[in-house]
Coordinates of C-alpha atoms and ligand atoms in Angstrom, one line a residue:
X293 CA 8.9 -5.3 -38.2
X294 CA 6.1 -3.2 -38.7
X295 CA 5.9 -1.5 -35.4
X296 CA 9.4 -0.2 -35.6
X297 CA 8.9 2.2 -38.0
X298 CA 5.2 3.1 -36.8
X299 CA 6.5 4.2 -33.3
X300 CA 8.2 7.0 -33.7
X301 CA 5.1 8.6 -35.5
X302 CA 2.7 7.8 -32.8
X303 CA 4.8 8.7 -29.9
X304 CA 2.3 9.9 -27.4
X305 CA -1.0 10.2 -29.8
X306 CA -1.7 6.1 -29.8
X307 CA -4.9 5.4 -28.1
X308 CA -4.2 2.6 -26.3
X309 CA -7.7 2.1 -24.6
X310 CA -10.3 3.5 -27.2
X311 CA -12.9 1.9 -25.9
X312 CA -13.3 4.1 -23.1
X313 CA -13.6 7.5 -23.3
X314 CA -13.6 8.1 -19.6
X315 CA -15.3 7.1 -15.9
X316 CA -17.1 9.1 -13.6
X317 CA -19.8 8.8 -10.7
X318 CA -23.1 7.2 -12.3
X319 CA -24.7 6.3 -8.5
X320 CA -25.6 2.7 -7.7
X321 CA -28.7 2.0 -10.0
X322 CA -26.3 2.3 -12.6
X323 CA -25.6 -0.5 -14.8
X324 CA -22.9 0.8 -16.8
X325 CA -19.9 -1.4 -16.0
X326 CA -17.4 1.6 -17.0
X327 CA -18.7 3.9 -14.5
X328 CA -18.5 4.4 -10.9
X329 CA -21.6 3.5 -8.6
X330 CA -20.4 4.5 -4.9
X331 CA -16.8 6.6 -6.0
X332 CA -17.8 10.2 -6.6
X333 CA -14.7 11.8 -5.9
X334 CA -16.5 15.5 -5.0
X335 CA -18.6 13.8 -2.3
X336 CA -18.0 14.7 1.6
X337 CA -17.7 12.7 3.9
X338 CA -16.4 13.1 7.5
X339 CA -15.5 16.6 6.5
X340 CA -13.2 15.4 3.3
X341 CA -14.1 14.6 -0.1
X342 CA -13.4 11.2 -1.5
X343 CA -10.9 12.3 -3.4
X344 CA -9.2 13.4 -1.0
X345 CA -9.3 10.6 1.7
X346 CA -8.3 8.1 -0.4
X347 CA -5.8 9.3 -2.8
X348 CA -5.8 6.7 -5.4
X349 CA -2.8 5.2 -7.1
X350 CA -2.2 2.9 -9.5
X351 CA 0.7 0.3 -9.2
X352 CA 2.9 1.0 -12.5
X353 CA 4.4 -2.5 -12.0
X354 CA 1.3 -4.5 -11.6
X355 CA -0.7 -2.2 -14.7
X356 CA 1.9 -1.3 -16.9
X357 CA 4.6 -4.4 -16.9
X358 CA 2.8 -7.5 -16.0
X359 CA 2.1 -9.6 -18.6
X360 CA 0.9 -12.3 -16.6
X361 CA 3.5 -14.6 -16.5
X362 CA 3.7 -17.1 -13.5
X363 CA 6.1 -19.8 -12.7
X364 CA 4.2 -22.1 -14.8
X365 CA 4.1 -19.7 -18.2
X366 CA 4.7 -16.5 -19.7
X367 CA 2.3 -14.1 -20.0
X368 CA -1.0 -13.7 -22.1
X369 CA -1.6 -10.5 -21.4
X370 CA -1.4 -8.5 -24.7
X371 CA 0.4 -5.6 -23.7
X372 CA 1.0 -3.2 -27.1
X373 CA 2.7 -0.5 -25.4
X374 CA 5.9 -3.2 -24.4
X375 CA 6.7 -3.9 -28.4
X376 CA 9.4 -1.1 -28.7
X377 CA 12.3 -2.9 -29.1
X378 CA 14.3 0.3 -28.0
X379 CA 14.1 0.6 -23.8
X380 CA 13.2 4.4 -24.0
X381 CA 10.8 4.4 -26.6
X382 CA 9.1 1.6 -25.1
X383 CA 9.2 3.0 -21.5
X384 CA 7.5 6.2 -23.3
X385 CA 4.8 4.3 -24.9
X386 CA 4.6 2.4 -21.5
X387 CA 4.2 6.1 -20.3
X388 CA 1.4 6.8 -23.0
X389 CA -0.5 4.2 -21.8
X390 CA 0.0 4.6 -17.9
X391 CA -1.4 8.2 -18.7
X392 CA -4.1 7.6 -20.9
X393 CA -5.3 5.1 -18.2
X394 CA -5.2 7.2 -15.4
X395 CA -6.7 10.5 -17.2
X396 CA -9.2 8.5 -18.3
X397 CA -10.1 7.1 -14.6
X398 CA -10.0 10.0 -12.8
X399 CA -7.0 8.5 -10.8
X400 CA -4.6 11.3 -9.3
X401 CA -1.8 9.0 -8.6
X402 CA 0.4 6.6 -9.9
X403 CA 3.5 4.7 -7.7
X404 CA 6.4 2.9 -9.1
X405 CA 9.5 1.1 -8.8
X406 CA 12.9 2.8 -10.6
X407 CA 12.5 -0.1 -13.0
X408 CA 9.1 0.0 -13.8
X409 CA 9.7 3.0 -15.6
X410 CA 12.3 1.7 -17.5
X411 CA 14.4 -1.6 -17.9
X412 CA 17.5 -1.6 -15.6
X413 CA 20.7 -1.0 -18.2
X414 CA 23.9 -3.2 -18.2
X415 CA 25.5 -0.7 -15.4
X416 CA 24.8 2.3 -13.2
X417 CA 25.5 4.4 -15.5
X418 CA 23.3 3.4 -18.3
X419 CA 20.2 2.9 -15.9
X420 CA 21.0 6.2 -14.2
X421 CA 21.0 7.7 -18.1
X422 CA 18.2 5.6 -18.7
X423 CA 15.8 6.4 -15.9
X424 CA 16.9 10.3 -16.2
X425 CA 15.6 10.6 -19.4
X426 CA 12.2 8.4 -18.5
X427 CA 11.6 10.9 -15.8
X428 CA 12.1 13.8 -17.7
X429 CA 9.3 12.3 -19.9
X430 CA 7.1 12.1 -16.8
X431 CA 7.6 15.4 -15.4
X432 CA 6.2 16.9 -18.8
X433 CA 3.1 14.3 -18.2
X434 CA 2.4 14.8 -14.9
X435 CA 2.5 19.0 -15.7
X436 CA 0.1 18.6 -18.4
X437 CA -2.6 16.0 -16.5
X438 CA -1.6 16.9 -12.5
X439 CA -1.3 13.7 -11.9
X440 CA 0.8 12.9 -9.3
X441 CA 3.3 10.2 -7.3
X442 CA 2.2 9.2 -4.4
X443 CA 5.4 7.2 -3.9
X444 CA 8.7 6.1 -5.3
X445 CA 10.8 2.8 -4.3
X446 CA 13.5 0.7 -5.6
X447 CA 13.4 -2.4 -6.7
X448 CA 16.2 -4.4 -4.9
X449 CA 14.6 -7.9 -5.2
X450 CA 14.2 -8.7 -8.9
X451 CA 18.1 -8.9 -10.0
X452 CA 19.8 -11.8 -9.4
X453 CA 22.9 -9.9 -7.5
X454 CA 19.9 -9.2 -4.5
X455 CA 19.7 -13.4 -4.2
X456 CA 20.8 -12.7 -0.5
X457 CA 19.2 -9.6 0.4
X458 CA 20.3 -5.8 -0.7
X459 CA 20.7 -3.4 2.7
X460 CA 21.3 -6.5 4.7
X461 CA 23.1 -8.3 2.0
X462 CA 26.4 -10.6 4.1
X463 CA 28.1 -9.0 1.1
X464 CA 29.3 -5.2 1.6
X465 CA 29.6 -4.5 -2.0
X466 CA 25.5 -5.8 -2.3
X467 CA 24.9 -3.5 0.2
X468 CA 26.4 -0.7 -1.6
X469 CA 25.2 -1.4 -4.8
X470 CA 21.6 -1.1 -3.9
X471 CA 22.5 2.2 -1.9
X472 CA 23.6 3.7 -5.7
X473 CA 20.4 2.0 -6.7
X474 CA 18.2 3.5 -3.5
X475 CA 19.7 7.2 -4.7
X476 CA 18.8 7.2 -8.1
X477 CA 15.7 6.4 -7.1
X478 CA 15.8 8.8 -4.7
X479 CA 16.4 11.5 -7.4
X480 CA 14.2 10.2 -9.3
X481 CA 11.5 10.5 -6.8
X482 CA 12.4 13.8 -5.6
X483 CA 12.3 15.0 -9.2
X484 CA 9.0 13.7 -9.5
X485 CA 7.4 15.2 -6.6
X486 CA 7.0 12.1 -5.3
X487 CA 5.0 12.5 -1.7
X488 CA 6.5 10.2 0.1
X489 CA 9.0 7.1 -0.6
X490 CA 8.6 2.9 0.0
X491 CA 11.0 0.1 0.9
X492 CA 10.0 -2.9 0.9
X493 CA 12.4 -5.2 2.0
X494 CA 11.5 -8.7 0.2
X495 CA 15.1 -10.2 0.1
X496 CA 15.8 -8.3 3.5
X497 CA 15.5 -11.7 5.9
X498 CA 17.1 -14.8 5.5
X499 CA 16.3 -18.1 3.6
X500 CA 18.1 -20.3 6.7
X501 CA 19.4 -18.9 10.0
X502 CA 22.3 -21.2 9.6
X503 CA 24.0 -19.4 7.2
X504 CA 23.1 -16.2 8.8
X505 CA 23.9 -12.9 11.1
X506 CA 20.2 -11.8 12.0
X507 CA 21.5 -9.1 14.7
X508 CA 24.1 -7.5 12.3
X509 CA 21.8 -8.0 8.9
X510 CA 19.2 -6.0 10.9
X511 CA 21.8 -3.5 12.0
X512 CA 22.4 -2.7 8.3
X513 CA 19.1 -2.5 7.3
X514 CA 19.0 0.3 10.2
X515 CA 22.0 2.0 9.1
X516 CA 21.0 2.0 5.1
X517 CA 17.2 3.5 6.1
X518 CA 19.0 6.5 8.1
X519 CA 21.7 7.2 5.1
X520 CA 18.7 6.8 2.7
X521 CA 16.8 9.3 5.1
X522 CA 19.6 12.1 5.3
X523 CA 20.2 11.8 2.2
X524 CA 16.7 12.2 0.9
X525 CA 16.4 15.5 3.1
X526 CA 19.5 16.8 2.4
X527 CA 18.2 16.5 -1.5
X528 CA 15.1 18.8 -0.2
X529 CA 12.5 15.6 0.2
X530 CA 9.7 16.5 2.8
X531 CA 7.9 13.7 2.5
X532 CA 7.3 10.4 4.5
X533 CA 9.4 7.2 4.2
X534 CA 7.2 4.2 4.8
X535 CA 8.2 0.5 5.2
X536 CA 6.2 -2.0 3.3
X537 CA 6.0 -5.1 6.3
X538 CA 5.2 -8.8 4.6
X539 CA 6.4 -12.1 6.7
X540 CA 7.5 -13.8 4.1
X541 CA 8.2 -14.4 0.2
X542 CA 10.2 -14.7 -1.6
X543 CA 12.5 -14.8 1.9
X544 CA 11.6 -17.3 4.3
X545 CA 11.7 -15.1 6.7
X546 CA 11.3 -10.8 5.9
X547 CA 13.3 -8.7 9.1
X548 CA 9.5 -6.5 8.4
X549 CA 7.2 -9.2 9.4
X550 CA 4.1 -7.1 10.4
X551 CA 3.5 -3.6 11.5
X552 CA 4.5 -4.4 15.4
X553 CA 7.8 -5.5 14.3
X554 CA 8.1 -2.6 11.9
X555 CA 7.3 -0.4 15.0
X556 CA 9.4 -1.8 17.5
X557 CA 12.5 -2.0 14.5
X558 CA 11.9 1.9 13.8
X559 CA 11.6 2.8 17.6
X560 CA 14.9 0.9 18.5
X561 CA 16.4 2.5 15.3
X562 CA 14.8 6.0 15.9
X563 CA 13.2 6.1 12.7
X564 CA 10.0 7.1 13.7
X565 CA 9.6 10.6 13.1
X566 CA 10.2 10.3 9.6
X567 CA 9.8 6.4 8.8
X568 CA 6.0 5.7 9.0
X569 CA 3.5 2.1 7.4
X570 CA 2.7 0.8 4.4
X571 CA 0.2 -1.4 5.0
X572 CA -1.1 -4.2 2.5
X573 CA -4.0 -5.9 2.6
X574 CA -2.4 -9.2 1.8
X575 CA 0.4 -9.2 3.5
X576 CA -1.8 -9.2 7.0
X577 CA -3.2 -12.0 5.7
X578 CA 0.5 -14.0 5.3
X579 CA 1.3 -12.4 8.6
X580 CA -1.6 -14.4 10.0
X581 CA -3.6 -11.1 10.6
X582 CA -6.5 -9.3 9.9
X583 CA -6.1 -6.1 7.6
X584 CA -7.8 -4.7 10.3
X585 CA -5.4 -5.8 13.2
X586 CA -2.6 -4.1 11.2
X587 CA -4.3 -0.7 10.2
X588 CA -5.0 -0.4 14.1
X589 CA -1.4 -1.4 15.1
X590 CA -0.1 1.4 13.3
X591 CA -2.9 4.0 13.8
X592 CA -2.2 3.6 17.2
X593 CA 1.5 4.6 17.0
X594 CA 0.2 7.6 14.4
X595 CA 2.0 5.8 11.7
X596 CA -0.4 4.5 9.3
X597 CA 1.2 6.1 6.3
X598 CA -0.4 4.3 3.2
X599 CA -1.9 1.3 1.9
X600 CA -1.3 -1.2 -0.5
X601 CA -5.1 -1.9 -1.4
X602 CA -5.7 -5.7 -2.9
X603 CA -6.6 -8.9 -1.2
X604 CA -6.0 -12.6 -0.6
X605 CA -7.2 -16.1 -1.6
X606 CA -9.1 -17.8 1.0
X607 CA -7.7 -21.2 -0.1
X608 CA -3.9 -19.7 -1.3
X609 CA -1.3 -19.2 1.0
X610 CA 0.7 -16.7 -1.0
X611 CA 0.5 -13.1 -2.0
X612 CA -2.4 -13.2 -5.0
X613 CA -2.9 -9.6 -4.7
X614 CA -6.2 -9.7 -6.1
X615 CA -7.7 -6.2 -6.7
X616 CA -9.7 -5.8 -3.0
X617 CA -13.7 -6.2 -3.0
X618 CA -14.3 -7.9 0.8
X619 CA -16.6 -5.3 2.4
X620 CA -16.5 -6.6 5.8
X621 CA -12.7 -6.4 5.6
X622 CA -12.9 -2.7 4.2
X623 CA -15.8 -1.2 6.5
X624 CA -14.4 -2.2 9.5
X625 CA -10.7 -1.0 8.1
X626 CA -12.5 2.3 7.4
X627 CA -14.2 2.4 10.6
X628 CA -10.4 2.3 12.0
X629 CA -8.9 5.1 9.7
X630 CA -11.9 7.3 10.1
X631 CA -11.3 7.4 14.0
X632 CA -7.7 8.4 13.1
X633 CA -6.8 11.4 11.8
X634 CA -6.1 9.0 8.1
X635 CA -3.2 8.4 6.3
X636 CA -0.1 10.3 7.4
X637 CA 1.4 11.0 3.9
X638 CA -0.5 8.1 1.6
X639 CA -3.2 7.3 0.6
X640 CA -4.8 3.8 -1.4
X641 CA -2.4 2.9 -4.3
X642 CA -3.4 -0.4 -5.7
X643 CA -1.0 -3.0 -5.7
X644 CA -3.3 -5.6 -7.6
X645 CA -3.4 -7.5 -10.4
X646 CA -5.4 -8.9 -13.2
X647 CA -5.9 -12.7 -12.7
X648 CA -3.8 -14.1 -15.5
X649 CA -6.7 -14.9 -17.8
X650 CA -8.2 -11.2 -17.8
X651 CA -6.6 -10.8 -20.9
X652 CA -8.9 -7.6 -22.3
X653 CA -7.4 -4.1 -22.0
X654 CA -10.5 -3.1 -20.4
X655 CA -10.9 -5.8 -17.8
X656 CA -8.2 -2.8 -16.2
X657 CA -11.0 -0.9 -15.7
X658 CA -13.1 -3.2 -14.2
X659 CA -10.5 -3.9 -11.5
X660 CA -9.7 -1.0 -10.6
X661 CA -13.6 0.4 -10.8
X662 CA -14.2 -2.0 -8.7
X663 CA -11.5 -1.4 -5.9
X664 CA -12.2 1.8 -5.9
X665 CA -16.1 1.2 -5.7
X666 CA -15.5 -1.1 -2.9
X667 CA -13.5 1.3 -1.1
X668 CA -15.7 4.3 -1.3
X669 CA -18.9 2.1 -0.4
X670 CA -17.2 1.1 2.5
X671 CA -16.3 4.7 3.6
X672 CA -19.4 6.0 3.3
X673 CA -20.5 2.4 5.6
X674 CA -18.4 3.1 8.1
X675 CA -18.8 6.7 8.4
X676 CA -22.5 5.7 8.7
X677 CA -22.0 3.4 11.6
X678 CA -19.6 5.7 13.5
X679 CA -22.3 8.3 13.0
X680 CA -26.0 7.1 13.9
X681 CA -25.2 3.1 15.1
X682 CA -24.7 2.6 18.5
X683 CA -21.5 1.1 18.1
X684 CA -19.3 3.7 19.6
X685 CA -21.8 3.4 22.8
X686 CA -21.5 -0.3 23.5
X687 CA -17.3 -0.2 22.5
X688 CA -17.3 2.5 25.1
X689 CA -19.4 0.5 27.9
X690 CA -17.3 -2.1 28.0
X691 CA -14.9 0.1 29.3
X692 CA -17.6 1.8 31.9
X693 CA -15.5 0.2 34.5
X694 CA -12.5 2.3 33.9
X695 CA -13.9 5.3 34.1
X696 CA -14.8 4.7 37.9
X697 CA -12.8 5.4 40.6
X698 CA -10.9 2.7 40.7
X699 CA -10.3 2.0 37.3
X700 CA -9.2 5.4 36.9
X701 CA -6.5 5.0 39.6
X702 CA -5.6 2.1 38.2
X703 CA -4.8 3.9 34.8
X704 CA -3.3 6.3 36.3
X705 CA -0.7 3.6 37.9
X706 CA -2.2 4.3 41.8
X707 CA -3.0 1.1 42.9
X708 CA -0.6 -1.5 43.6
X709 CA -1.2 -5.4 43.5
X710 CA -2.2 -5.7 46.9
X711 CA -5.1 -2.8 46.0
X712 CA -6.3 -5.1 43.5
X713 CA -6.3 -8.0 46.0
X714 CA -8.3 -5.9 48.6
X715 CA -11.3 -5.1 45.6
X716 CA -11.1 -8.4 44.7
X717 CA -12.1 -10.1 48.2
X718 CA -14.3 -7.3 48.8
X719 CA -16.2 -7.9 45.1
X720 CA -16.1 -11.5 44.7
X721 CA -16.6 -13.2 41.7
X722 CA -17.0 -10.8 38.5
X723 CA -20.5 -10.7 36.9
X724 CA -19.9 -12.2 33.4
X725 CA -20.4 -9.6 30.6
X726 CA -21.1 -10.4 26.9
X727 CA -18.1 -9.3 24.5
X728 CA -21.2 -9.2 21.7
X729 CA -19.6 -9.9 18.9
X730 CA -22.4 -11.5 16.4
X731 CA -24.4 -8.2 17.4
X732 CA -21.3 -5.8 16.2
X733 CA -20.4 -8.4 13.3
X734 CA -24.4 -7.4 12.0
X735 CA -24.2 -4.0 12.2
X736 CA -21.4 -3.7 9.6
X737 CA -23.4 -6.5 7.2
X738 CA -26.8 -4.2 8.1
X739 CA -25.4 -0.7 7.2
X740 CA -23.9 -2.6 4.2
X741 CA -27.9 -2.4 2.4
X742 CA -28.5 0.8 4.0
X743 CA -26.1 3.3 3.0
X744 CA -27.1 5.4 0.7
Ligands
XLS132 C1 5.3 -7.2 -2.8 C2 5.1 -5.8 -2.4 C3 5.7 -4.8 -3.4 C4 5.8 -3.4 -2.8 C5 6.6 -2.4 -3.5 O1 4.8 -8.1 -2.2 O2 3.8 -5.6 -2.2 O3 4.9 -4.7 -4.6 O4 4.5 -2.9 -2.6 O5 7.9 -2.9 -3.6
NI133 NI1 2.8 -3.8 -1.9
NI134 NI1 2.4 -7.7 -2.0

């Protein structure tokens, strides 16, 4: 087979994308499809650059291993750096490529699973090998590009011994299993530099209740985040833990339905110093939320850590992770995190994918060009609106009433329910107020065309 002898020769020097050299910041009258219109990383807004709001990352799993394949096929995707027959080789040219990709976008940051980077071996101690020498690989990449990880996980859904959950597994020795797996992947991480570290618990829930111990399954799940946690800090990790919520799929049910539950889960747990969200776009939507609903959930609690940029279908009910390009979604997402002090830890890793049919190398880097187009246009929106609209005016005069005397006692837990009763036969009926929301609705689609 003709590639096995030409690998070894063109480990690390294969161009896998040559027809792009690289991507930078053309401004909107542009019409070069490999260039960005709205993303120029050196511009300031709000007192940050771009760059530096957003902290890119590309999903390894999504870019680098998926082929395409869905239940109903395998995949079309041509992917020339998975040909290696021989798992390290092919992780490296896997590597190659991830690199060459991200140097050539501009992108800063990459995030992966433990076995995106290479294919899980027969045991522990072949992976551990395995995913040791795959990192070592990395380090000397990242030195030479600075590109970074924004985080690290483990992947405790894919094998078939995680059929009934990993940390809250009914089966002890499932449960320790994925806690060797969650420290390699630790090390791994650490090793890395990774700043911060993911679980996302997709086989942590239950299929049926009948069959299951929901109290006691959620008590593990505590007790395997806090090991995960000392351990991580014993190892010299300073960075932020962040729980991935999704309601559903594959389990039925997922113990880290949304970010309230996550909240209330790390609260009761005491996780919360260290344990913060990561919040993806899609997964609101299976939640029966707005991305928006979630991001202010969490900023509210100070924990919006990261986010997990893509979107739904309208029509699908499952997670299509479509790369993200809804504005209105974004702005007023934006409009949230900008009146927050932004991500604690994170930043906007991509965790999208090519529709199966995008079969050309390049339609990569019309995806993610896009995403990150959409999410810069809708920073500098936002920013715009916050700054010269009048939308922090009328949000704020609908509270008028709480900043008069009486509102203010009532805040400040004075008044007792017989107060209220006293105002309220005194006032009589309440003079109805508009909630306006058509007239807020147009100002995000009005600043859309006026931005610039
Ligand atoms: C799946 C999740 C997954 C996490 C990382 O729905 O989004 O990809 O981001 O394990
Ligand atoms: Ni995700
Ligand atoms: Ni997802």
């Amino acid at each position: 087979m003709a590639h096995q002898t030409i690998a070894p020769v063109l480990i690390g020097k294969q161009e896998y994308f040559p027809q792009v050299s690289s991507v930078s910041f053309e401004g909107h009258s542009s019409s070069n499809p490999f260039a960005y219109k709205f993303y120029d990383p050196a511009r300031v807004i709000a007192g940050k650059s771009m760059k530096d709001h957003f902290k890119f990352a590309v999903a390894y799993w999504h870019s680098f291993c998926g082929t395409g394949a869905d239940p109903f096929g395998s995949g079309p995707r041509p992917m020339p750096w998975l040909q290696n027959p021989d798992p390290i080789q092919k992780a490296k040219d896997k590597m190659d490529a991830a690199f060459e990709f991200m140097t050539k976008m501009g992108l800063n940051y990459y995030c992966f699973h433990d076995f995106d980077l290479v294919e899980e071996g027969s045991d522990l101690q072949v992976s551990r090998y395995r995913l040791e020498s795959i990192a070592d690989y990395a380090l000397e990449k990242q030195e030479n590009s600075g590109i970074k990880v924004l985080w690290g996980t483990a992947n405790l859904f894919s094998h078939p011994r995680y059929m009934n959950g990993a940390a809250s597994n009914p089966d002890f020795s499932i449960v320790a299993y994925a806690g060797a797996q969650v420290k390699n992947a630790l090390d791994i991480s650490i090793k890395l530099g990774a700043e911060n570290y993911v679980f996302w618990g997709g086989r942590e829930g239950y299929m049926s209740l009948l069959n299951t111990h929901m109290k006691q399954e959620q008590e593990q799940l505590a007790r395997f985040f806090t090991m995960a946690r000392d351990y991580a800090r014993k190892k010299g990790f300073k960075g932020y833990f962040f729980i991935e919520p999704k309601p559903a799929e594959p389990s039925k049910h997922q113990y880290d339905f949304d970010a309230a539950t996550v909240l209330g889960f790390l609260q009761k747990y005491d996780l919360l110093e260290d344990f913060k969200l990561n919040l993806e776009v899609n997964h609101a939507t299976l939640a029966q939320h707005t991305f928006a609903h979630e991001v202010q959930v969490a900023v509210d609690s100070g924990a919006l850590g990261s986010i997990d940029a893509n979107r739904g279908d309208e029509q699908n009910g499952w997670d299509t992770d479509q790369f993200p390009n809804n504005h209105m979604e974004l702005v007023e997402a934006m409009m949230i995190i900008l009146q927050s002090d932004g991500f604690v830890g994170g930043g906007v890793n991509f965790d999208a994918k090519l529709r199966r049919n995008s079969t050309d190398l390049e339609d990569l880097f019309y995806a993610h060009i896009g995403g990150m187009d959409a999410f810069a246009k809708a920073l500098i929106v936002a920013d715009k609106i916050l700054r010269e609209s009048d939308y922090l005016k009328m949000k704020n005069e609908r509270y008028q009433s709480f900043q008069e005397e009486k509102g203010q006692q009532f805040l400040r837990g004075e008044l007792k329910m017989e107060d209220l009763s006293i105002y309220s036969w005194n006032q009589g009926e309440p003079e109805a107020k508009s909630g306006k929301q058509e007239l807020y609705e147009n100002l995000i689609a009005e600043y859309l065309y006026r931005f610039i």
